[in-house]
Each structure stands twice: as structure tokens, then as C-alpha cells.
GROMACS .gro file of C-alpha atoms in nm:
model
  251
    1MET     CA    1  13.718  15.736   5.474
    2ALA     CA    2  14.034  15.880   5.636
    3ALA     CA    3  14.214  15.665   5.891
    4PRO     CA    4  14.176  15.765   6.258
    5TYR     CA    5  14.457  15.984   6.386
    6LEU     CA    6  14.553  15.764   6.683
    7GLU     CA    7  14.388  15.424   6.694
    8CYS     CA    8  14.402  15.138   6.943
    9GLU     CA    9  14.228  14.832   6.805
   10GLY     CA   10  14.152  14.525   7.017
   11LEU     CA   11  14.447  14.583   7.251
   12SER     CA   12  14.513  14.319   7.514
   13ARG     CA   13  14.807  14.287   7.748
   14HIS     CA   14  14.844  13.987   7.978
   15PHE     CA   15  15.081  13.946   8.272
   16GLY     CA   16  15.054  13.574   8.327
   17ALA     CA   17  14.689  13.505   8.405
   18LEU     CA   18  14.613  13.874   8.463
   19ALA     CA   19  14.454  14.063   8.172
   20ALA     CA   20  14.562  14.422   8.238
   21LEU     CA   21  14.404  14.519   7.903
   22ASP     CA   22  14.121  14.316   7.752
   23GLY     CA   23  14.025  14.412   7.397
   24VAL     CA   24  14.060  14.790   7.427
   25THR     CA   25  13.951  14.986   7.120
   26MET     CA   26  13.985  15.365   7.120
   27ARG     CA   27  14.009  15.626   6.846
   28VAL     CA   28  14.146  15.975   6.909
   29GLU     CA   29  14.105  16.246   6.646
   30SER     CA   30  14.358  16.514   6.557
   31GLY     CA   31  14.345  16.812   6.794
   32GLU     CA   32  14.133  16.627   7.050
   33ILE     CA   33  14.195  16.645   7.425
   34ARG     CA   34  14.086  16.309   7.561
   35ALA     CA   35  14.097  16.191   7.921
   36LEU     CA   36  14.150  15.828   8.012
   37ILE     CA   37  14.000  15.753   8.353
   38GLY     CA   38  13.918  15.455   8.569
   39PRO     CA   39  13.979  15.311   8.916
   40ASN     CA   40  14.322  15.196   9.031
   41GLY     CA   41  14.425  14.888   8.837
   42ALA     CA   42  14.192  14.964   8.546
   43GLY     CA   43  14.477  14.946   8.293
   44LYS     CA   44  14.539  15.315   8.221
   45SER     CA   45  14.917  15.321   8.263
   46THR     CA   46  14.943  14.984   8.089
   47LEU     CA   47  14.760  15.133   7.791
   48PHE     CA   48  15.002  15.428   7.787
   49ASN     CA   49  15.294  15.185   7.796
   50VAL     CA   50  15.154  14.981   7.508
   51ILE     CA   51  15.084  15.292   7.297
   52THR     CA   52  15.436  15.427   7.350
   53GLY     CA   53  15.618  15.098   7.293
   54VAL     CA   54  15.730  15.037   7.651
   55LEU     CA   55  15.521  14.718   7.646
   56ALA     CA   56  15.425  14.501   7.350
   57PRO     CA   57  15.056  14.411   7.325
   58THR     CA   58  14.957  14.048   7.373
   59ALA     CA   59  14.700  14.110   7.097
   60GLY     CA   60  14.574  14.404   6.895
   61VAL     CA   61  14.748  14.695   6.728
   62VAL     CA   62  14.825  15.066   6.774
   63ARG     CA   63  14.826  15.288   6.464
   64PHE     CA   64  14.914  15.653   6.421
   65LYS     CA   65  14.797  15.829   6.104
   66GLY     CA   66  14.732  15.486   5.957
   67GLU     CA   67  15.082  15.352   6.026
   68ARG     CA   68  15.144  15.068   6.269
   69LEU     CA   69  15.325  15.162   6.590
   70SER     CA   70  15.302  14.825   6.763
   71GLY     CA   71  15.641  14.655   6.765
   72LEU     CA   72  15.842  14.979   6.753
   73PRO     CA   73  16.072  15.064   7.048
   74PRO     CA   74  15.987  15.374   7.254
   75HIS     CA   75  16.242  15.602   7.085
   76GLU     CA   76  16.096  15.517   6.744
   77VAL     CA   77  15.744  15.585   6.867
   78CYS     CA   78  15.866  15.921   6.996
   79ALA     CA   79  16.031  15.993   6.661
   80ARG     CA   80  15.694  15.930   6.492
   81GLY     CA   81  15.545  16.217   6.694
   82LEU     CA   82  15.424  16.080   7.030
   83SER     CA   83  15.577  16.211   7.352
   84ARG     CA   84  15.480  16.139   7.712
   85THR     CA   85  15.525  16.216   8.079
   86PHE     CA   86  15.534  15.950   8.348
   87GLN     CA   87  15.334  15.877   8.661
   88ILE     CA   88  15.661  15.882   8.855
   89THR     CA   89  15.851  16.190   8.742
   90ALA     CA   90  16.154  16.106   8.526
   91LEU     CA   91  16.414  16.385   8.540
   92PHE     CA   92  16.793  16.429   8.548
   93SER     CA   93  16.792  16.547   8.909
   94ARG     CA   94  17.148  16.687   8.919
   95LEU     CA   95  17.111  16.887   8.599
   96SER     CA   96  16.945  17.227   8.588
   97ALA     CA   97  16.589  17.268   8.471
   98LEU     CA   98  16.720  17.429   8.152
   99GLU     CA   99  16.960  17.142   8.082
  100ASN     CA  100  16.678  16.891   8.125
  101VAL     CA  101  16.468  17.064   7.860
  102ARG     CA  102  16.767  17.125   7.633
  103LEU     CA  103  16.853  16.756   7.635
  104ALA     CA  104  16.494  16.670   7.548
  105ALA     CA  105  16.508  16.909   7.252
  106GLN     CA  106  16.847  16.769   7.152
  107ALA     CA  107  16.715  16.411   7.160
  108ARG     CA  108  16.473  16.504   6.883
  109SER     CA  109  16.762  16.556   6.638
  110ALA     CA  110  16.875  16.268   6.419
  111GLN     CA  111  17.226  16.417   6.456
  112ARG     CA  112  17.204  16.437   6.837
  113TRP     CA  113  17.529  16.244   6.887
  114ARG     CA  114  17.715  16.515   6.690
  115ILE     CA  115  17.593  16.804   6.901
  116LEU     CA  116  17.893  16.938   7.094
  117PRO     CA  117  17.891  17.191   7.381
  118GLY     CA  118  17.918  17.543   7.247
  119GLY     CA  119  17.817  17.451   6.894
  120PRO     CA  120  17.530  17.613   6.699
  121ALA     CA  121  17.299  17.320   6.765
  122THR     CA  122  17.358  17.360   7.141
  123HIS     CA  123  17.266  17.730   7.121
  124GLN     CA  124  16.950  17.639   6.932
  125THR     CA  125  16.838  17.383   7.190
  126LEU     CA  126  16.919  17.624   7.474
  127ARG     CA  127  16.693  17.883   7.311
  128GLU     CA  128  16.418  17.624   7.277
  129GLY     CA  129  16.468  17.516   7.637
  130ARG     CA  130  16.428  17.872   7.764
  131GLN     CA  131  16.115  17.918   7.553
  132TRP     CA  132  15.950  17.607   7.697
  133LEU     CA  133  16.046  17.700   8.051
  134GLU     CA  134  15.885  18.039   7.997
  135ARG     CA  135  15.565  17.883   7.864
  136LEU     CA  136  15.547  17.651   8.166
  137GLY     CA  137  15.612  17.936   8.412
  138LEU     CA  138  15.957  17.806   8.511
  139SER     CA  139  16.191  18.072   8.372
  140ALA     CA  140  16.305  18.186   8.716
  141LEU     CA  141  16.414  17.829   8.795
  142ALA     CA  142  16.619  17.769   8.479
  143ASP     CA  143  16.949  17.728   8.668
  144THR     CA  144  16.805  17.529   8.960
  145PRO     CA  145  16.891  17.156   8.973
  146ALA     CA  146  16.579  16.960   8.887
  147GLY     CA  147  16.607  16.757   9.207
  148LEU     CA  148  16.571  17.074   9.415
  149LEU     CA  149  16.248  17.189   9.251
  150SER     CA  150  15.916  17.155   9.427
  151HIS     CA  151  15.710  16.852   9.328
  152GLY     CA  152  15.470  17.072   9.132
  153ASP     CA  153  15.752  17.238   8.940
  154GLN     CA  154  15.907  16.899   8.865
  155ARG     CA  155  15.578  16.786   8.711
  156LEU     CA  156  15.568  17.099   8.494
  157LEU     CA  157  15.934  17.053   8.399
  158GLU     CA  158  15.856  16.705   8.270
  159VAL     CA  159  15.576  16.851   8.056
  160ALA     CA  160  15.825  17.104   7.918
  161MET     CA  161  16.063  16.819   7.832
  162ALA     CA  162  15.790  16.630   7.651
  163LEU     CA  163  15.686  16.938   7.454
  164ALA     CA  164  16.047  17.018   7.362
  165GLN     CA  165  16.038  16.706   7.146
  166ARG     CA  166  15.770  16.879   6.933
  167PRO     CA  167  15.516  16.598   6.951
  168GLU     CA  168  15.195  16.574   6.753
  169VAL     CA  169  15.041  16.367   7.035
  170LEU     CA  170  15.117  16.442   7.400
  171LEU     CA  171  15.041  16.173   7.659
  172LEU     CA  172  15.020  16.305   8.015
  173ASP     CA  173  15.024  16.040   8.289
  174GLU     CA  174  14.870  16.195   8.602
  175PRO     CA  175  15.025  16.544   8.573
  176THR     CA  176  14.866  16.659   8.902
  177GLN     CA  177  14.947  16.351   9.110
  178GLY     CA  178  15.067  16.445   9.458
  179LEU     CA  179  15.009  16.818   9.408
  180SER     CA  180  14.845  17.050   9.657
  181VAL     CA  181  14.517  17.222   9.572
  182GLU     CA  182  14.707  17.539   9.484
  183GLU     CA  183  14.964  17.355   9.271
  184THR     CA  184  14.687  17.165   9.091
  185ALA     CA  185  14.501  17.487   9.010
  186ARG     CA  186  14.822  17.645   8.878
  187THR     CA  187  14.903  17.338   8.667
  188VAL     CA  188  14.553  17.330   8.518
  189ASP     CA  189  14.573  17.700   8.430
  190ILE     CA  190  14.910  17.650   8.259
  191LEU     CA  191  14.795  17.341   8.069
  192ARG     CA  192  14.473  17.509   7.960
  193ALA     CA  193  14.668  17.807   7.824
  194LEU     CA  194  14.910  17.574   7.644
  195LEU     CA  195  14.636  17.368   7.484
  196SER     CA  196  14.394  17.649   7.401
  197GLY     CA  197  14.563  17.724   7.070
  198GLY     CA  198  14.490  17.377   6.934
  199GLY     CA  199  14.730  17.194   6.707
  200LEU     CA  200  14.823  16.936   6.970
  201THR     CA  201  14.642  16.611   7.039
  202VAL     CA  202  14.640  16.513   7.407
  203LEU     CA  203  14.568  16.190   7.589
  204LEU     CA  204  14.543  16.253   7.962
  205VAL     CA  205  14.538  16.003   8.249
  206GLU     CA  206  14.408  16.176   8.558
  207HIS     CA  207  14.233  16.083   8.884
  208ASP     CA  208  14.119  16.434   8.974
  209MET     CA  209  13.779  16.467   8.810
  210GLU     CA  210  13.777  16.846   8.833
  211VAL     CA  211  14.097  16.847   8.626
  212VAL     CA  212  13.939  16.608   8.376
  213PHE     CA  213  13.620  16.810   8.340
  214SER     CA  214  13.820  17.131   8.310
  215LEU     CA  215  14.051  17.013   8.031
  216ALA     CA  216  13.904  16.720   7.838
  217GLN     CA  217  13.658  16.725   7.549
  218HIS     CA  218  13.610  16.348   7.544
  219ILE     CA  219  13.658  16.071   7.799
  220THR     CA  220  13.734  15.701   7.771
  221VAL     CA  221  13.663  15.503   8.087
  222LEU     CA  222  13.846  15.179   8.167
  223ASN     CA  223  13.744  14.927   8.428
  224ARG     CA  224  13.926  14.595   8.475
  225GLY     CA  225  14.105  14.642   8.146
  226ARG     CA  226  13.793  14.704   7.939
  227VAL     CA  227  13.632  15.017   7.796
  228ILE     CA  228  13.298  15.072   7.971
  229ALA     CA  229  13.221  15.419   7.833
  230ASP     CA  230  13.353  15.648   7.563
  231GLY     CA  231  13.219  15.983   7.449
  232ALA     CA  232  13.180  16.354   7.515
  233THR     CA  233  13.274  16.467   7.865
  234GLU     CA  234  12.927  16.554   7.993
  235ALA     CA  235  12.767  16.239   7.852
  236VAL     CA  236  13.028  16.019   8.019
  237ARG     CA  237  12.989  16.214   8.342
  238GLN     CA  238  12.620  16.128   8.349
  239ASP     CA  239  12.662  15.761   8.253
  240PRO     CA  240  12.532  15.538   8.539
  241ARG     CA  241  12.794  15.272   8.464
  242VAL     CA  242  13.072  15.526   8.508
  243GLN     CA  243  12.922  15.663   8.826
  244GLU     CA  244  12.897  15.313   8.969
  245ALA     CA  245  13.246  15.205   8.866
  246TYR     CA  246  13.440  15.520   8.936
  247LEU     CA  247  13.270  15.848   9.012
  248GLY     CA  248  13.089  15.741   9.326
  249GLY     CA  249  12.761  15.891   9.216
  250LEU     CA  250  12.909  16.226   9.107
  251ALA     CA  251  12.669  16.390   8.863
   0.00000   0.00000   0.00000
């Protein structure tokens, strides 16, 4: 039997007496778009941080394509093919949108420290940066400092930066947080178009259930650090435990 593509096995993470994660097991297959949902404090961002090496697990292990990720620093996890966005947008605010994406593409190179302004590698990453800005609908803002972009455009710029690292697994931490209804609809349309071609595995943390139901094929539900449901989107949507813990009776 082939190893799961991305596997979390028995993950726990304690902060003193608090168990932010308590024996989380989750398996994500190649090409799958999976949402990770749960109430505030359920452990979603902690799980992202453990998967990407920001936090070490207290117990358990993360594997990608059968290889252990647990214990690797974040840049090594990224080099293995996992890239992420953050709940609080992380950008170089004084640099242009294009420079932000170019630097993300440049960081992918093992020779990144040798890349000098004006060199062939710089031209290559600039081309890639423009391509990703176009795919995220941000071409007209290429020369705008990231700190001057609207909140919605900043969220999309961070997605472009993550994708510029050519990940095999993309982890999106609340990509529509703080967006207006119109910005959310635009973001969902752009993400759906990006993901429709397949070839990219996505793990999505999101509070907006309409976004989840629109994008995700499978859902894992956390509550108090534990998995309470895991399965196809519609089955999880109808699960009474999920409705009680999180969806407020939404059916």
C-alpha cells in the first residue's frame, strides 16, 4: 500500500497544561482540496504551525510522501514542497507587489544568495512574478508598494508569493479573513480558477462556510484540539456533531 501523501499521525502540542492539539490524525491525498474547520481555539493554526515546522509537536509525527517532516525547520519544510500563507498577512510592505513575488520565487533557488540585481536569474524571477500577479488578478498593481494595497489584494498577493515557490502542497490560513462580501466572492472565484486544473494539493483553514463548501472536497473538523469529523464535504456538513460544535445547526 502506498504511503499517504500528507500524513499527520497522533499529533499533540501542549502549551503548559493546555493541549492545543490532542492526538490529531489526518491524511490528505495528492490533488485533494481539504478544509480544516472548527471554532476559535480548536487548534487549526497550531496544526498548520506544526505541519510547517514553526512549532515542534509534543507527540506524533508529520510525513510528506512517506518522509518525516517533524523536526525540520520551516525553510526545509518549504524546500520539501509545502508552502503557506498566514492568518496575519506577512508581506514586505515597502516593496512593490512584483518585488514581493519575485523574492518568493528567488527564495526557492538553492543559489538564492548568488542572485544579483540585473542578472539572468533576476530576470527569470521577475518573469515568474509577473505571471503569478496576472493569475491572481494583480497585474495592474505590480509597481504598487504592498503596504498600500487593499486588504483583499494583500491577501491575494500573499497567495501569489506562496505559489511562486512552486509548492506541491499549499496551506491557506484564512485567505478571506477580514474581507468584504465582494472581496470574498472575488477571492473565491480566483482561487477556484487556480485550483480547477488540479495538480496542487490544498489544505485550507477558513471560517466562512460558504467559502469552504464552494472550494473543498473534504473537510476535517477540529474541536478542542481533537478531530470530531472527517470526510466528504456534504457528509461532514450533515454530521450532527459538527452542527452542534460549529455550524450552529446549518444543514
